[in-house]
mmCIF file of C-alpha atoms in Angstrom:
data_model
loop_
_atom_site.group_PDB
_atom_site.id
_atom_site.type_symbol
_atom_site.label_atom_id
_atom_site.label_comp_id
_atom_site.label_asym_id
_atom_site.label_seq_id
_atom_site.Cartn_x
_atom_site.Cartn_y
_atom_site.Cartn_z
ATOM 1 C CA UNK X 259 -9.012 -15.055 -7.483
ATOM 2 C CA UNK X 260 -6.346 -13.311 -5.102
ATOM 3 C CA UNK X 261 -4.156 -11.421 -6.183
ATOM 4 C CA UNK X 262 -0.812 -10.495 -4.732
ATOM 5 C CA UNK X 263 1.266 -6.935 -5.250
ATOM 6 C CA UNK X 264 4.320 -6.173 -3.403
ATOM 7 C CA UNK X 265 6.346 -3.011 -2.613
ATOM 8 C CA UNK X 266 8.407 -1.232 -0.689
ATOM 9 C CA UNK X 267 11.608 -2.696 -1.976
ATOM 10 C CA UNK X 268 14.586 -0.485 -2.917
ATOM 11 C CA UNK X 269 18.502 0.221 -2.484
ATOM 12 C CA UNK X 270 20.056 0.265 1.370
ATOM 13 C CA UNK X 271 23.225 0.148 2.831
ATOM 14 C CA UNK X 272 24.146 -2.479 5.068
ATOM 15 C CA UNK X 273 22.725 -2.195 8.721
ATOM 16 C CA UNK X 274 19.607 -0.620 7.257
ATOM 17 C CA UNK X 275 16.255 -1.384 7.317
ATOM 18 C CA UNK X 276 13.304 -1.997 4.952
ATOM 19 C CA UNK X 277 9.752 -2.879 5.318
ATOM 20 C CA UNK X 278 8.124 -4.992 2.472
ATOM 21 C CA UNK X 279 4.669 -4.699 2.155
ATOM 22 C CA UNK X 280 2.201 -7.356 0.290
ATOM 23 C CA UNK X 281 -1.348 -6.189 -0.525
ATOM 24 C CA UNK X 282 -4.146 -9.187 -1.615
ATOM 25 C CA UNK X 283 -7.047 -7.971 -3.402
ATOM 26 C CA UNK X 284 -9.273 -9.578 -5.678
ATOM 27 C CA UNK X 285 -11.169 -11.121 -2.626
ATOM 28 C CA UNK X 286 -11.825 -10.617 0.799
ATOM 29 C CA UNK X 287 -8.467 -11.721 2.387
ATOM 30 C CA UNK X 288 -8.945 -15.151 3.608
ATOM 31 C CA UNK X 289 -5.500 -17.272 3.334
ATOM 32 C CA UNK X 290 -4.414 -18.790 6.336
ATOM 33 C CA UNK X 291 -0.674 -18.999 5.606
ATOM 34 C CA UNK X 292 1.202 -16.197 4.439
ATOM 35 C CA UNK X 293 5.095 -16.506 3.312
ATOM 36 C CA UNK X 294 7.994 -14.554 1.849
ATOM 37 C CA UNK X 295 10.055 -16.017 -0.359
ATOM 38 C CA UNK X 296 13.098 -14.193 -2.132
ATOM 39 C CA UNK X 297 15.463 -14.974 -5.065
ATOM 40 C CA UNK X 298 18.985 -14.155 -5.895
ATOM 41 C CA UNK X 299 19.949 -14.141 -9.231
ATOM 42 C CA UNK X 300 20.951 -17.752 -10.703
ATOM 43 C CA UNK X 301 19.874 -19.141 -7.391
ATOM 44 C CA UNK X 302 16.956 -21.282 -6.358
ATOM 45 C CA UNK X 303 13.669 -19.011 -4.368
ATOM 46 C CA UNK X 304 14.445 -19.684 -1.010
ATOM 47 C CA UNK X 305 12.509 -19.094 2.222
ATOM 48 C CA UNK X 306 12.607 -16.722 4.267
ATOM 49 C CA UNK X 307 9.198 -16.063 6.230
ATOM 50 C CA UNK X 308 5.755 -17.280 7.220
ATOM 51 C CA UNK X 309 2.702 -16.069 9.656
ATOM 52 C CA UNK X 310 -0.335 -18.660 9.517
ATOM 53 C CA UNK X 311 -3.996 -17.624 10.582
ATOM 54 C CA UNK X 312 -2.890 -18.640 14.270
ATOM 55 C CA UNK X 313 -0.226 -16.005 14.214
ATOM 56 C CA UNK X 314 2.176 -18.447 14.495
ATOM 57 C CA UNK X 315 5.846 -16.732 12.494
ATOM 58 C CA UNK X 316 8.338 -19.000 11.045
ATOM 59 C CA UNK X 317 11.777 -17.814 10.355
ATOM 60 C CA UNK X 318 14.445 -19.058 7.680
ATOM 61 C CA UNK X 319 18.195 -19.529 10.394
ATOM 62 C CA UNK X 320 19.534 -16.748 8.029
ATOM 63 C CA UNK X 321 17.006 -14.075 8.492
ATOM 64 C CA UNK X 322 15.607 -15.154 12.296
ATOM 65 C CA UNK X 323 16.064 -12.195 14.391
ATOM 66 C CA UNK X 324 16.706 -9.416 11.837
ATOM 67 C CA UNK X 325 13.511 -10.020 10.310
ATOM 68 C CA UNK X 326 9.882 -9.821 11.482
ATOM 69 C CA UNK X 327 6.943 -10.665 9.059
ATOM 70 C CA UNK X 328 3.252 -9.273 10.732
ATOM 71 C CA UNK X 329 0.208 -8.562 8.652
ATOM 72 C CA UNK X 330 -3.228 -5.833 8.712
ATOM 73 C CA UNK X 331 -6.183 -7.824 8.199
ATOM 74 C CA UNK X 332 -8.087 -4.582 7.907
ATOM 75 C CA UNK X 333 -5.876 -3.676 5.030
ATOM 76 C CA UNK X 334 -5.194 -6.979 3.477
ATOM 77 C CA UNK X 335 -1.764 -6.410 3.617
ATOM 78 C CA UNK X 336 1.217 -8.461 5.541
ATOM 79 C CA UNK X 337 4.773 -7.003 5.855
ATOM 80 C CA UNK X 338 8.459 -8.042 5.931
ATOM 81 C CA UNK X 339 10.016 -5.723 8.557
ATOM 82 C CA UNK X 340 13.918 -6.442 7.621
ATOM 83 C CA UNK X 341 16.727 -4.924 10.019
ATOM 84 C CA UNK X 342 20.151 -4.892 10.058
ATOM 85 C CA UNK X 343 20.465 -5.456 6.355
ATOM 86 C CA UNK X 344 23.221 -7.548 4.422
ATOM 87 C CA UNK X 345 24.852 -7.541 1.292
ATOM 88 C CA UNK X 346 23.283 -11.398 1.170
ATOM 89 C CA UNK X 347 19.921 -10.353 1.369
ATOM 90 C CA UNK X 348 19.982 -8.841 -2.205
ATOM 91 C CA UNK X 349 17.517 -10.570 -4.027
ATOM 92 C CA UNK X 350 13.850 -10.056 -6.046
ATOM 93 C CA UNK X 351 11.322 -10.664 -2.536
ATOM 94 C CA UNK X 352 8.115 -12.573 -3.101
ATOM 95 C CA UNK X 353 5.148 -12.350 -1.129
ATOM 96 C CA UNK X 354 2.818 -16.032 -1.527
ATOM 97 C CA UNK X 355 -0.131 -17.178 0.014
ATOM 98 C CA UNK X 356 -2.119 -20.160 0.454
ATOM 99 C CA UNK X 357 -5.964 -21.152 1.806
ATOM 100 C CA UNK X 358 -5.313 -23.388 4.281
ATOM 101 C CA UNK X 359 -2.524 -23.674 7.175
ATOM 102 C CA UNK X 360 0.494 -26.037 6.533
ATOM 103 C CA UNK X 361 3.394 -27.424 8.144
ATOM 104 C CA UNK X 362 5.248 -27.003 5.399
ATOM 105 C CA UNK X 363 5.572 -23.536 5.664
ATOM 106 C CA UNK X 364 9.281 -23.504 3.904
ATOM 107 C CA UNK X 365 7.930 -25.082 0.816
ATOM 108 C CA UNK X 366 7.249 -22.943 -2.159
ATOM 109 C CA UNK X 367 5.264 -25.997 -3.239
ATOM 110 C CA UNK X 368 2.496 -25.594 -0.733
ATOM 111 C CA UNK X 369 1.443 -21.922 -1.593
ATOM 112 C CA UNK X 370 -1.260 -21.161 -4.291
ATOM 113 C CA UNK X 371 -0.894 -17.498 -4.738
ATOM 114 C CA UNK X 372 2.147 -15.554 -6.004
ATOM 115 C CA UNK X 373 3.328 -11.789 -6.165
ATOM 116 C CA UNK X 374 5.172 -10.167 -8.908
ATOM 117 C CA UNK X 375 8.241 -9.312 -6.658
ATOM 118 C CA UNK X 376 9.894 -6.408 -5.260
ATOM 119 C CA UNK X 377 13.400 -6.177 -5.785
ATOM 120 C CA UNK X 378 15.712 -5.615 -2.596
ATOM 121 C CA UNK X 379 19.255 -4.770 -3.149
ATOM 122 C CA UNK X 380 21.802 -4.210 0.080
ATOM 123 C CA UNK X 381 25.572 -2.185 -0.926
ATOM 124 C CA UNK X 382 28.189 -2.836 1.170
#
């Protein structure tokens, strides 16, 4: 069974950075789509990033450019490189993972594997 922990989440100003960071373990590391999902409080988890096992990435409008998600096979690990920060991107960040590729890479729906969160919080 995987097993997903994130970290690296915290409290920055806006215009900073953050790197999220997603460790699997449980298993050899063998999901070909990852994602990163994230949740404001009494909103709906949104997306916000994905990186199949063809290294194709797949950016949500809000985040494309400011954000860059990558992963360490040799660590079993992927990452959520956020820059330039905003006060919008406060909310608890997810890390999910599925076996197989999908097009649906937006849809919560489609993965099988789910972290515990990290929360993120961006001050003004």
């Amino acid at each position: 069974q995987v097993q997903l922990v994130e970290s690296g989440g915290g409290l920055v100003q806006a215009g900073g950075s953050l790197r999220l960071s997603c460790a699997a373990s449980g298993r050899t590391f063998s999901s070909s789509t990852m994602g990163w999902f994230r949740q404001a409080p009494g909103k709906e988890r949104e997306f916000v990033a994905a990186l199949t096992r063809s290294d194709s990435s797949y950016y949500a409008d809000s985040v494309k450019g400011r954000f860059t998600i990558s992963r360490d096979n040799a660590k079993n690990t992927v990452y959520l490189q956020m820059n330039s920060l905003k006060p919008e991107d406060t909310a608890l960040y997810y890390c999910a993972a599925r076996d197989h590729d999908t097009p649906l890479v937006a849809e919560s729906q489609e993965y099988s594997y789910w972290g515990q969160g990290t929360q993120v919080t961006v001050s003004s």
